[in-house]
Every structure is written in structure tokens, then in C-alpha cells.
Short mmCIF file of C-alpha atoms in Angstrom, two decimals:
data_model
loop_
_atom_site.label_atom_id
_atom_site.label_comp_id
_atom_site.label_asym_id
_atom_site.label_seq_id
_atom_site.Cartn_x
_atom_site.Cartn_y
_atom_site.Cartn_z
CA UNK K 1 5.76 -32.51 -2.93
CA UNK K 2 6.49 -33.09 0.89
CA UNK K 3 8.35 -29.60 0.63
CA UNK K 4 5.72 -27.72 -0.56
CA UNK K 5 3.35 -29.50 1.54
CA UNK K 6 5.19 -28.15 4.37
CA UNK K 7 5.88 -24.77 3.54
CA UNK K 8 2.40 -23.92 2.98
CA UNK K 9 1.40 -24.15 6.56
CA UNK K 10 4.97 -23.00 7.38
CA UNK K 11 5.13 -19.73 5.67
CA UNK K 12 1.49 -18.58 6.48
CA UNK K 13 2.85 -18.90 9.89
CA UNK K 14 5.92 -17.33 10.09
CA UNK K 15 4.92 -14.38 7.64
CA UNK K 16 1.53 -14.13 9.93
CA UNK K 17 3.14 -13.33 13.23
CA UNK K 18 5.80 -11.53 11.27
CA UNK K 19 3.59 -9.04 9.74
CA UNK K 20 1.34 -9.12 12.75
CA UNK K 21 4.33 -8.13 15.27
CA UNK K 22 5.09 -5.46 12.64
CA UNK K 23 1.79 -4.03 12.66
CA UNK K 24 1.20 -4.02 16.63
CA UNK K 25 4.90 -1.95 16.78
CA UNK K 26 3.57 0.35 14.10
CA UNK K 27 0.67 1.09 15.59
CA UNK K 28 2.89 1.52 18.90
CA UNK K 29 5.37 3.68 17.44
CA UNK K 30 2.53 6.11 15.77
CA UNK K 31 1.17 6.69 19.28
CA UNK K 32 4.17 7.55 20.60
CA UNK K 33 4.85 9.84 17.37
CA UNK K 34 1.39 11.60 18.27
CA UNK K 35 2.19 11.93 21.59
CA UNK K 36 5.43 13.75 21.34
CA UNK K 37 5.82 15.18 17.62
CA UNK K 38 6.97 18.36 18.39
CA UNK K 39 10.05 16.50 19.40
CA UNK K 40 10.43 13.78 16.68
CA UNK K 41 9.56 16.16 13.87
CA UNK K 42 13.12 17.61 14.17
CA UNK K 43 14.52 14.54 14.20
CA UNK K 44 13.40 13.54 10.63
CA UNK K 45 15.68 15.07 8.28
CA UNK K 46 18.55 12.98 10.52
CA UNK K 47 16.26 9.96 9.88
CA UNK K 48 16.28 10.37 6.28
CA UNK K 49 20.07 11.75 6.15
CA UNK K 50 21.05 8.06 7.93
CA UNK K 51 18.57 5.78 6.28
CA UNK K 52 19.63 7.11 2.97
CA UNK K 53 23.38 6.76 3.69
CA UNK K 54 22.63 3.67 4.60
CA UNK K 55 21.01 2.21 1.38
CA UNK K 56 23.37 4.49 -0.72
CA UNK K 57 27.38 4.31 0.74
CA UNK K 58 26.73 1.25 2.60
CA UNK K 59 24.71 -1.01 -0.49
CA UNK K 60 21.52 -1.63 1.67
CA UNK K 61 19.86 -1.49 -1.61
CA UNK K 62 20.92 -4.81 -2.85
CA UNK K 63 18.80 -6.29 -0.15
CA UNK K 64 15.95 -5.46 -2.86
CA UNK K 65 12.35 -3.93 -2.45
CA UNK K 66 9.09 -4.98 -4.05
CA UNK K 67 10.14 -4.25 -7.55
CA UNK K 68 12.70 -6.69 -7.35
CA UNK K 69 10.57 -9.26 -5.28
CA UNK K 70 7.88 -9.15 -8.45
CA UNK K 71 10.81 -9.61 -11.05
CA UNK K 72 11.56 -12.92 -9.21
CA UNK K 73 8.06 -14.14 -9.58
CA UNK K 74 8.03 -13.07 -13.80
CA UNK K 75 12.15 -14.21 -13.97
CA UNK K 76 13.83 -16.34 -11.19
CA UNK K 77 17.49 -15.46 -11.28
CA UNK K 78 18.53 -14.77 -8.15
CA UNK K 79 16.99 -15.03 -4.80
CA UNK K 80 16.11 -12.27 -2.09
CA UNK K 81 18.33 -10.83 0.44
CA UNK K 82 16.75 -12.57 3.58
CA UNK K 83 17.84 -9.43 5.48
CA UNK K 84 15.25 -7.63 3.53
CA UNK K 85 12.63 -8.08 5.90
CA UNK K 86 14.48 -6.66 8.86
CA UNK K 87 15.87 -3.71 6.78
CA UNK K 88 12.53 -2.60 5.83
CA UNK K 89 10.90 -3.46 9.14
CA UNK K 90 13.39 -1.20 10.89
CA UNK K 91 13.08 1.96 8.69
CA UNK K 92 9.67 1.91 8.30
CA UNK K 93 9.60 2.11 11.98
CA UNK K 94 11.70 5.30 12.32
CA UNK K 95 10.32 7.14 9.56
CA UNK K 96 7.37 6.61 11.34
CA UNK K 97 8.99 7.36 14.71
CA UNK K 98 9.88 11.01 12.63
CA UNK K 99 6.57 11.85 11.40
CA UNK K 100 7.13 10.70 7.53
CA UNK K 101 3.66 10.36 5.38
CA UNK K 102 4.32 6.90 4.12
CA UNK K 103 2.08 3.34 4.40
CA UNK K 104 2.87 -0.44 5.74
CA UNK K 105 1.38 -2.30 3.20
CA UNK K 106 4.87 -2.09 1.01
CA UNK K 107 6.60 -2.96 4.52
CA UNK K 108 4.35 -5.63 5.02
CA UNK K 109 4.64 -7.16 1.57
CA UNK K 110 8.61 -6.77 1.18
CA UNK K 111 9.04 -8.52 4.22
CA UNK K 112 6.56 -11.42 3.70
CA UNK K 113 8.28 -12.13 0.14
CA UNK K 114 11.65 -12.50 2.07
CA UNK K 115 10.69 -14.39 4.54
CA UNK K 116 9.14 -16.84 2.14
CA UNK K 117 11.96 -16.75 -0.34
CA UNK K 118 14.24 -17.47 2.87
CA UNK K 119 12.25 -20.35 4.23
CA UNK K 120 12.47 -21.94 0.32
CA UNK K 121 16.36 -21.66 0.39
CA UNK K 122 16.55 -23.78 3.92
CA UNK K 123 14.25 -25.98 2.27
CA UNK K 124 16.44 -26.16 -0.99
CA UNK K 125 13.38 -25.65 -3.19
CA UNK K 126 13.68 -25.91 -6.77
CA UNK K 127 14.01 -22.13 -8.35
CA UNK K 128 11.55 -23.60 -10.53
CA UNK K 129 9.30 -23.38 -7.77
CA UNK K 130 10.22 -19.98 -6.43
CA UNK K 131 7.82 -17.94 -8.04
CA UNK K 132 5.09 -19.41 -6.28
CA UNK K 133 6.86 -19.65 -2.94
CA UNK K 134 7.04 -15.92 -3.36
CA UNK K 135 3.35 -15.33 -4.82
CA UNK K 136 2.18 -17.29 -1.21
CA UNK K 137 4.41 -15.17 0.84
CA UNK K 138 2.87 -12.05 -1.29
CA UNK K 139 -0.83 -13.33 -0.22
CA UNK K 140 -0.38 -13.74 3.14
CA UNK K 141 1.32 -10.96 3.28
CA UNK K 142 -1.32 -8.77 2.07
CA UNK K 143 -4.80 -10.71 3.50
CA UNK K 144 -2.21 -9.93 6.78
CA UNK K 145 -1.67 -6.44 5.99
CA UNK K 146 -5.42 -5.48 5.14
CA UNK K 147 -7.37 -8.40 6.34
CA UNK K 148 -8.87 -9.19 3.01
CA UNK K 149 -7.96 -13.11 1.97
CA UNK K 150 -9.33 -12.55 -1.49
CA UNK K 151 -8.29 -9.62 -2.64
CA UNK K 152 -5.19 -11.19 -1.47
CA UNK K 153 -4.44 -13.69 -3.31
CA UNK K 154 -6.05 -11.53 -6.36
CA UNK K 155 -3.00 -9.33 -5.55
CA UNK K 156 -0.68 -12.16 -5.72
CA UNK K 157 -1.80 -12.98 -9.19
CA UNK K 158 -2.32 -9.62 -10.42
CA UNK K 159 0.63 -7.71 -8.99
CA UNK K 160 2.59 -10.31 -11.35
CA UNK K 161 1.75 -11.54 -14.10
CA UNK K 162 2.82 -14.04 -16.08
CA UNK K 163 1.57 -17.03 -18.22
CA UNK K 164 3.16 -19.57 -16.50
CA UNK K 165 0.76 -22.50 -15.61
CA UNK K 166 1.86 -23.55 -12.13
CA UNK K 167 1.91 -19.45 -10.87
CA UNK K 168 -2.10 -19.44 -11.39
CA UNK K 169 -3.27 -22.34 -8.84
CA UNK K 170 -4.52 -19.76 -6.35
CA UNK K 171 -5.87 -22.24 -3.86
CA UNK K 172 -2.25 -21.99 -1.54
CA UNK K 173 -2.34 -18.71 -2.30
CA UNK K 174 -5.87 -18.55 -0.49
CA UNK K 175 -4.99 -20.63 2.14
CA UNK K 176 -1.91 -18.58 2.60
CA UNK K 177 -4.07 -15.34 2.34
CA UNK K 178 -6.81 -16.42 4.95
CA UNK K 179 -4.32 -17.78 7.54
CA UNK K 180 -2.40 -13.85 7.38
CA UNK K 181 -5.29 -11.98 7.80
CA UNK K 182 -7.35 -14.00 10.45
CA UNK K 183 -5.35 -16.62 12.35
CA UNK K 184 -2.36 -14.90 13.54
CA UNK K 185 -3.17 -11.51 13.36
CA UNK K 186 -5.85 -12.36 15.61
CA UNK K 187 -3.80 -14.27 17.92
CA UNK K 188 -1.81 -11.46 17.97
CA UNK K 189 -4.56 -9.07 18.96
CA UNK K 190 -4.15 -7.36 16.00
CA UNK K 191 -7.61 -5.54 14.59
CA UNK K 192 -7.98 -4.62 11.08
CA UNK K 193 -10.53 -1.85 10.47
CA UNK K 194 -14.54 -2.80 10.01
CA UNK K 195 -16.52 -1.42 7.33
CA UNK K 196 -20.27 -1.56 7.27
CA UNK K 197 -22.02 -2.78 3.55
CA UNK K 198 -22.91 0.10 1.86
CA UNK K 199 -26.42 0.40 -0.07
CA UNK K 200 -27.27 2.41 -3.50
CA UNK K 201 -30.48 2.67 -4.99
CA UNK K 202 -29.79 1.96 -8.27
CA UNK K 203 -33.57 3.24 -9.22
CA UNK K 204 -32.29 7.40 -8.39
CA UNK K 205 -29.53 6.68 -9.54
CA UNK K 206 -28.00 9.46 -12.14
CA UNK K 207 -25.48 8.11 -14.92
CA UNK K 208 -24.46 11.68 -16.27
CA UNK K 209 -23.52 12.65 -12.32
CA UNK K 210 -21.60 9.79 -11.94
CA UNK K 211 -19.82 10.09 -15.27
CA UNK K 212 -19.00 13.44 -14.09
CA UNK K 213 -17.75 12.14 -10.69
CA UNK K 214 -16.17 9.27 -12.13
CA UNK K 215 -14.14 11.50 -14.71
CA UNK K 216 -13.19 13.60 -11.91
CA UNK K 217 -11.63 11.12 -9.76
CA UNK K 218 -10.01 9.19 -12.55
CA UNK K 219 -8.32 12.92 -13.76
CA UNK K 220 -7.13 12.93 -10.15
CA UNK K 221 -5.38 9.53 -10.28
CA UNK K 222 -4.05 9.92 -13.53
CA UNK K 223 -2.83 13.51 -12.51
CA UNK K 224 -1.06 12.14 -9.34
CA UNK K 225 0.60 8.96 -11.15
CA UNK K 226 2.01 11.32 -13.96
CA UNK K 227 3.71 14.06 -11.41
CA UNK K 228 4.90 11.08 -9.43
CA UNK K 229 6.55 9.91 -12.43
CA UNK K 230 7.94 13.28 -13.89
CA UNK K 231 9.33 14.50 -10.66
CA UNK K 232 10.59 10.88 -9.79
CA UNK K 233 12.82 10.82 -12.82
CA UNK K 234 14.25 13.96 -12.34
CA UNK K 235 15.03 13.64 -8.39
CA UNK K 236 17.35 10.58 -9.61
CA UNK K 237 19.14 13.50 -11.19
CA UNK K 238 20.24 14.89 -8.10
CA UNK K 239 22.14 13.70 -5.07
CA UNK K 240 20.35 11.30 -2.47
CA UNK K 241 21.13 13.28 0.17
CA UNK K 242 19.74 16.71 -1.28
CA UNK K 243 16.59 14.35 -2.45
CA UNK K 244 15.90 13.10 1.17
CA UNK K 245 17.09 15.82 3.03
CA UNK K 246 14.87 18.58 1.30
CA UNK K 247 11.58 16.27 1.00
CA UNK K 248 12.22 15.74 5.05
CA UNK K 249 13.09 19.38 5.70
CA UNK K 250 9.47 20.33 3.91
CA UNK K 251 8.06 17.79 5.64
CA UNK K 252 8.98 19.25 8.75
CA UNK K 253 7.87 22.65 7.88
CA UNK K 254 4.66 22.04 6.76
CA UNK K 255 4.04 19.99 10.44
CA UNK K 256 4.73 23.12 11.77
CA UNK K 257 3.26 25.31 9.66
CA UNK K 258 -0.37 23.32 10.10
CA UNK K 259 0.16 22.93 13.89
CA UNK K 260 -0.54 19.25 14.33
CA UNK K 261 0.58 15.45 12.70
CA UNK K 262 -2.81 15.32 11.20
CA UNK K 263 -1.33 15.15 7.85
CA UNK K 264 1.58 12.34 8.89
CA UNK K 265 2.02 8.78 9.45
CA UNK K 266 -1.04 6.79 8.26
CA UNK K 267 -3.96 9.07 8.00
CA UNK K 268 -6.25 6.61 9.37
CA UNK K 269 -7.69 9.25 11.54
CA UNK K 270 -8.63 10.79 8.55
CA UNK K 271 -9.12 7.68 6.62
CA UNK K 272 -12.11 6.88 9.22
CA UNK K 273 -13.65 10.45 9.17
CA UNK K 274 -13.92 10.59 5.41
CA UNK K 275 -16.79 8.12 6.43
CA UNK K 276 -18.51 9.49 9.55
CA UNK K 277 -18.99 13.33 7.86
CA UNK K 278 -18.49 14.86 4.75
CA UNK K 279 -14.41 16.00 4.01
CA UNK K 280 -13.22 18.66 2.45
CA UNK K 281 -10.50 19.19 -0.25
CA UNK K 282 -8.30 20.88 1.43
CA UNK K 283 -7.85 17.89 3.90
CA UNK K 284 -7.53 15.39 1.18
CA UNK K 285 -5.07 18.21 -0.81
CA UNK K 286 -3.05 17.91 1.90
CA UNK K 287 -2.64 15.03 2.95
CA UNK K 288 -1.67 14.33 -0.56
CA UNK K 289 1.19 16.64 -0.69
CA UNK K 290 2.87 15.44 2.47
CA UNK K 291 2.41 11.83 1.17
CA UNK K 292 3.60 12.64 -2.57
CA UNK K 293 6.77 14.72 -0.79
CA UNK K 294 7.57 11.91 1.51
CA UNK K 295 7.64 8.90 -1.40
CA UNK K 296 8.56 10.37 -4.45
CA UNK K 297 12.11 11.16 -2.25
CA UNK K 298 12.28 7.70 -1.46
CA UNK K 299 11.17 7.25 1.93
CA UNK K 300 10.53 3.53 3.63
CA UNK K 301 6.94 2.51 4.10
CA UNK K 302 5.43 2.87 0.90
CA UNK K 303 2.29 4.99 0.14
CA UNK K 304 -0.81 2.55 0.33
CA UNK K 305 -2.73 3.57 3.50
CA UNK K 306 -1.94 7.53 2.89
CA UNK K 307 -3.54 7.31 -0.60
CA UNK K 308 -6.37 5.05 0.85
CA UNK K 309 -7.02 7.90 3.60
CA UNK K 310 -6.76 10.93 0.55
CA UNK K 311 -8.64 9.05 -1.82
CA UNK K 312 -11.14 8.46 0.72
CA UNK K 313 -11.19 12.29 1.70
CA UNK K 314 -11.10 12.74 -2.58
CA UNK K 315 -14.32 10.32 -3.07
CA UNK K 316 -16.48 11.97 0.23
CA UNK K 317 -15.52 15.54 -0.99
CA UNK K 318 -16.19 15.04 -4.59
CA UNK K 319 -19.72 13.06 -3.66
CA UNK K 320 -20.72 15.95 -2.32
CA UNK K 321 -20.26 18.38 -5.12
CA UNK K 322 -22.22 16.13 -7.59
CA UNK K 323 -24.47 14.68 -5.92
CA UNK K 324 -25.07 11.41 -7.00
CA UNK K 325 -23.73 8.91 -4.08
CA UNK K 326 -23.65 9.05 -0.61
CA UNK K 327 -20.80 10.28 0.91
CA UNK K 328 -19.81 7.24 2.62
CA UNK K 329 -20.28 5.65 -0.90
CA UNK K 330 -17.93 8.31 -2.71
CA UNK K 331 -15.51 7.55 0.04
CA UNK K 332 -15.44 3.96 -0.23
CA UNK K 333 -14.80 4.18 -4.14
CA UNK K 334 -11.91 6.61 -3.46
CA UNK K 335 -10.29 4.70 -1.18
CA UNK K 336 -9.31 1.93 -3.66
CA UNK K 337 -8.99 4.16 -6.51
CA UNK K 338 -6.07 6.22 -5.93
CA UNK K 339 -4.00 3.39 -4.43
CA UNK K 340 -4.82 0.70 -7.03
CA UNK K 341 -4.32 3.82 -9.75
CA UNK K 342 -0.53 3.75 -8.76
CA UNK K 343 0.01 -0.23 -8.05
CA UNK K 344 -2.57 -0.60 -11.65
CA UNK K 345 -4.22 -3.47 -9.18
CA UNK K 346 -8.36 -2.88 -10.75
CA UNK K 347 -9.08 -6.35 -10.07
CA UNK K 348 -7.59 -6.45 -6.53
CA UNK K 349 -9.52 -2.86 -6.05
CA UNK K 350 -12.57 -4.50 -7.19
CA UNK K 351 -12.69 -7.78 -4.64
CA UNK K 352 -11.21 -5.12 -1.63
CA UNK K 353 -14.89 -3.04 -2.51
CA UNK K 354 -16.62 -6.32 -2.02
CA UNK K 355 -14.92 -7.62 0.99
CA UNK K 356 -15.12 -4.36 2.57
CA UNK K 357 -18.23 -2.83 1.84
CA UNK K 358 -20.42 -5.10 -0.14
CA UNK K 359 -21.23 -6.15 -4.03
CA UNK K 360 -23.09 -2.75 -4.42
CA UNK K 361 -20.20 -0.47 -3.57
CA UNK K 362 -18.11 -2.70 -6.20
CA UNK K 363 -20.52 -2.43 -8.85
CA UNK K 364 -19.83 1.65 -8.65
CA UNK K 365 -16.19 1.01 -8.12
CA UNK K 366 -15.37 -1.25 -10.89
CA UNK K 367 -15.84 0.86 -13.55
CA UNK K 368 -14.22 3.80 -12.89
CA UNK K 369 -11.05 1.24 -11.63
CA UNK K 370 -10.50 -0.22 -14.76
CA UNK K 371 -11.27 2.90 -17.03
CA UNK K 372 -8.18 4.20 -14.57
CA UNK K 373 -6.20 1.29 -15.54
CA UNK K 374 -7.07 2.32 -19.45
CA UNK K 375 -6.01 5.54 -19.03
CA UNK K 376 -2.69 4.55 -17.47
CA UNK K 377 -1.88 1.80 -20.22
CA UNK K 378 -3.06 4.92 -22.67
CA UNK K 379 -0.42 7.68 -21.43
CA UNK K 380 1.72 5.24 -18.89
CA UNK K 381 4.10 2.72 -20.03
CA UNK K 382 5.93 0.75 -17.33
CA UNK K 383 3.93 -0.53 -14.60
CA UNK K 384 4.36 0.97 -11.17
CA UNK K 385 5.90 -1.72 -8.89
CA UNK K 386 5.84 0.74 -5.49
CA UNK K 387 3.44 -0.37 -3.24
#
């Protein structure tokens, strides 16, 4: 009991300032990225040709990722590389460095599980009580990561599930949550983004238009999640090094070919625009495309923030066209719905409407989230476990 007692406080802390140093050299390496990517573009394919060498001659991959992070909270067999968190730290940072469409949510989340796992084995925890070591690295991780304590320790829960008693007392989990995203992110200087509540009147509003715009977005995710998987199963097919080098070759063609990194990195410059003026499709097309190229090859970073920034630009252009929500509204909704689509999160989605942009916004959200989730559990098997 005096363990756990003092690992609570202990990994909130160190996963905290972890996460929060990894996000202020993110955002660091992203300006310097925009600064000077006529440069760095070229440099990608190398990045890729190394990192995947790397992971593939050299057995980086044993260090795990978030699949195998969320197999230890279901099944604890074995424990977590602790040099996870640097690994992923390291090449998330130079595929951003390149110009690489990928997120830091998976980043952030990888390394607060290993850091957490880590502290247990100094503390010689029992493996009984691994799974929710990891589950309070996992919240702080993400309230860290996104600044949302609820929805973080929602994702904790939800991300894996199991039946196990003990795994469900989300009050650490909470406490873990809270102290990622506001005490040491903030000591850190480290802002997350501020979203204004969002108001609907309910009395104009239209159910047909919003089946229609609900159906439309949900055909979107569904569309996404089952080229992601068809193209991801045959890519395994094929050497690593063809894989990453021809995904970071296109990658660096279409940068050229558009003129400008507005489609690389994060997208959060597109991510906030979605919300000041209406978008249009070809933005959130692609954006898409250089986010689907750079993951489904295997590059480090995840895909969270990209497909919050194109299902933002998805939601604003699609309000638009059937007019029954505000475009600010139609982004908000599409920013959770394409990411939560491909982590099947709809009760994580639901809390991040509310803590972001009000009760309202979630009310519209909800639905079409967990009529997503049906349509994935209809036509999709295995749960997606890349964040």
C-alpha cells in the first residue's frame, strides 16, 4: 500500500515533465521545420531509411509501442522496454525535423506507459498490480498530451478493457490525469489549445440535415479506417525499406508539388482555421493523404492531431454543404470523430466534446461517435491499437 501510495504522486510527476519537455521540443522542432523545409524535406527519405533500419536490423522493435503497452494492461506477461520512451521521443522528433504528417499523442502515451512501467520495476511492484501502474501512466499521459483530465482517465479505461475489478477505480487515474495536464505542463510553460463553448439551438434544429451530415462523416471514417487497414496488410508484404522509403519519397513530392508544409507536421494551423472560417475539402483531402501516406508506412508519431486537424477541416466543410450546424459546430464534431473512429475511443470522444467545447457540442457529437463505433464492430474486427 505504501508503494502505491508513492507512485501515484511519483509517476504523475515524472510522466508530467516528461511529456511536457517532449511537447515544448516538438513544438521547437516544428518551428524550425517551418522555417527551413525546403532543406529538411530532402532529408526525409534518409530519416525514414535510418529509423526503419533501426527498428528492423537492429530489433528496436522489441522496445514495444502502444499495442503492446495495452496488451500488458488486458495480460501482464512481460514488462516494457524502459528505453521505449527515449526511442519514441527521439524519432518522433526527426520525423518531425523531416516534414512527416504524423501526431504526438501516440509519442506522448508510449512514453508515459514506460516510464510508469519503469518506475513499478524499481519499486518491485507486484505484476499483479501492473496493469494499473500502466492505466495511471496512460492518464497522465493523455490529460498531459491534450489537457483534458477526464477524457483522460476515460481513455485509460476505455483504450483497455477488461473486467478486472481493481483496473476500474479511476480515482488515481484522475488524479494522475489532472496533475499531467495542469500542474507540470504549466510549470513547464506549456499551453494546450483553448476552445470557446459552442451553442445550438436545438428549436431550428433539422434532424433529416443532420442525419445526412452525420451519415456523411461517419462514411468518411469508416472509409479511411478500411483503406488504412487494406493497404496496411499488404505493405507488410513488401520490404521495410521500399515501404518507408516510397511513403517518404511521396511525401516529399507532394511538399513540393503544393509549395509549402501546410499539409505536414501537426496541422494545427489548419486545425485552428477550420474554426475561424469555413474550410474546404480540398484542404481537409489533403491533409488526409499526406497523413494516411506517412502512418500507414509506419512512421513515428502516430496520427492523432493530423486526423483532429482533417476531421476538423471534414466537419466545417461538410456543415456548410448541409446546412444544419454552424461551422465551428461541424468542426468541433469532426475533430473527435475521425481520430476516435481509428482508436474506437466514443466515450473518450464524447467527454473531449464536453471538456472542450461544452455539453451542447457533445450532445451532437455523441451520436454520430458511437453509431461510428457500430459500424466498425459491424465490418471491423480487431480493434485498432495505433494511436
Amino acid at each position: 500500500m505504501i508503494k502505491k501510495i508513492i507512485l501515484l504522486p511519483l509517476v504523475s510527476l515524472s510522466v508530467g515533465t516528461a511529456v511536457g519537455f517532449f511537447l515544448y521540443t516538438l513544438e521547437r522542432t516544428i518551428v524550425f521545420f517551418e522555417s527551413y523545409w525546403m532543406w529538411l524535406i530532402w532529408f526525409l527519405p534518409a530519416v525514414a531509411l535510418v529509423v526503419g533500419y533501426i527498428e528492423t536490423k537492429k530489433q528496436a522493435h522489441r522496445f514495444g509501442d502502444t499495442e503492446s503497452l495495452l496488451a500488458e494492461v488486458k495480460n501482464p506477461l512481460k514488462h516494457v522496454h524502459w528505453f521505449l520512451a527515449p526511442w519514441i521521443y527521439l524519432t518522433t522528433l526527426v520525423y518531425h525535423w523531416a516534414g512527416a504528417s504524423v501526431g504526438r499523442e501516440s509519442s506522448a502515451i508510449q512514453m508515459s506507459g514506460s516510464i510508469a512501467e519503469s518506475l513499478g520495476r524499481l519499486l518491485s511492484i507486484d505484476y499483479r498490480d501492473r496493469p494499473i501502474l500502466i492505466r495511471t501512466g496512460l492518464a497522465a499521459g493523455f490529460g498531459a498530451a491534450f489537457g483534458v483530465p477526464w477524457a483522460g482517465t476515460v481513455f485509460s479505461l476505455e483504450s483497455a478493457w477488461t473486467k478486472r475489478k481493481g483496473d476500474w477505480l479511476w480515482a488515481p487515474f484522475y488524479l494522475a490525469s489532472s496533475w499531467g495536464a495542469y500542474l507540470w505542463t504549466g510549470f513547464l510553460n506549456i499551453h494546450h489549445s483553448h476552445w470557446q463553448s459552442l451553442e445550438i439551438n436545438f428549436y431550428d434544429f433539422r434532424f433529416s440535415s443532420y442525419a445526412v451530415f452525420a451519415g456523411a462523416l461517419i462514411l468518411i471514417c469508416l472509409l479511411y479506417e478500411f483503406l488504412f487497414k487494406t493497404l496496411a496488410t499488404y505493405l507488410k508484404m513488401i520490404p521495410w525499406w521500399l515501404r518507408l522509403g516510397g511513403a517518404a519519397l511521396m511525401i516529399l513530392g507532394l511538399t513540393l508539388w503544393v509549395g509549402l508544409p501546410r499539409y505536414n507536421s501537426l496541422g494545427l494551423d489548419l486545425l485552428h482555421q477550420s474554426f475561424q472560417s469555413p474550410s474546404s475539402w480540398q484542404d481537409a483531402f489533403k491533409k488526409l493523404v499526406f497523413t494516411f501516406i506517412s502512418t500507414v508506412a509506419g512512421m513515428k508519431g502516430g496520427e492523432v492531431t493530423p486526423l483532429m486537424a482533417s476531421g476538423a477541416l471534414w466537419g466545417s466543410w461538410l456543415s456548410q454543404q448541409v446546412p444544419v450546424l454552424s461551422f465551428q459546430l461541424g468542426a468541433a464534431v469532426g475533430l473527435v470523430s475521425l481520430f476516435c473512429s481509428r482508436l474506437r475511443i466514443p466515450v473518450t470522444g464524447t467527454i473531449m466534446l464536453v471538456e472542450f467545447f461544452g455539453w451542447k457540442a457533445a450532445l451532437v457529437g455523441a451520436p454520430i461517435l458511437l453509431l461510428t463505433e457500430a459500424g466498425h464492430r459491424q465490418f471491423f474486427s480487431k480493434k485498432s491499437s495505433e494511436v
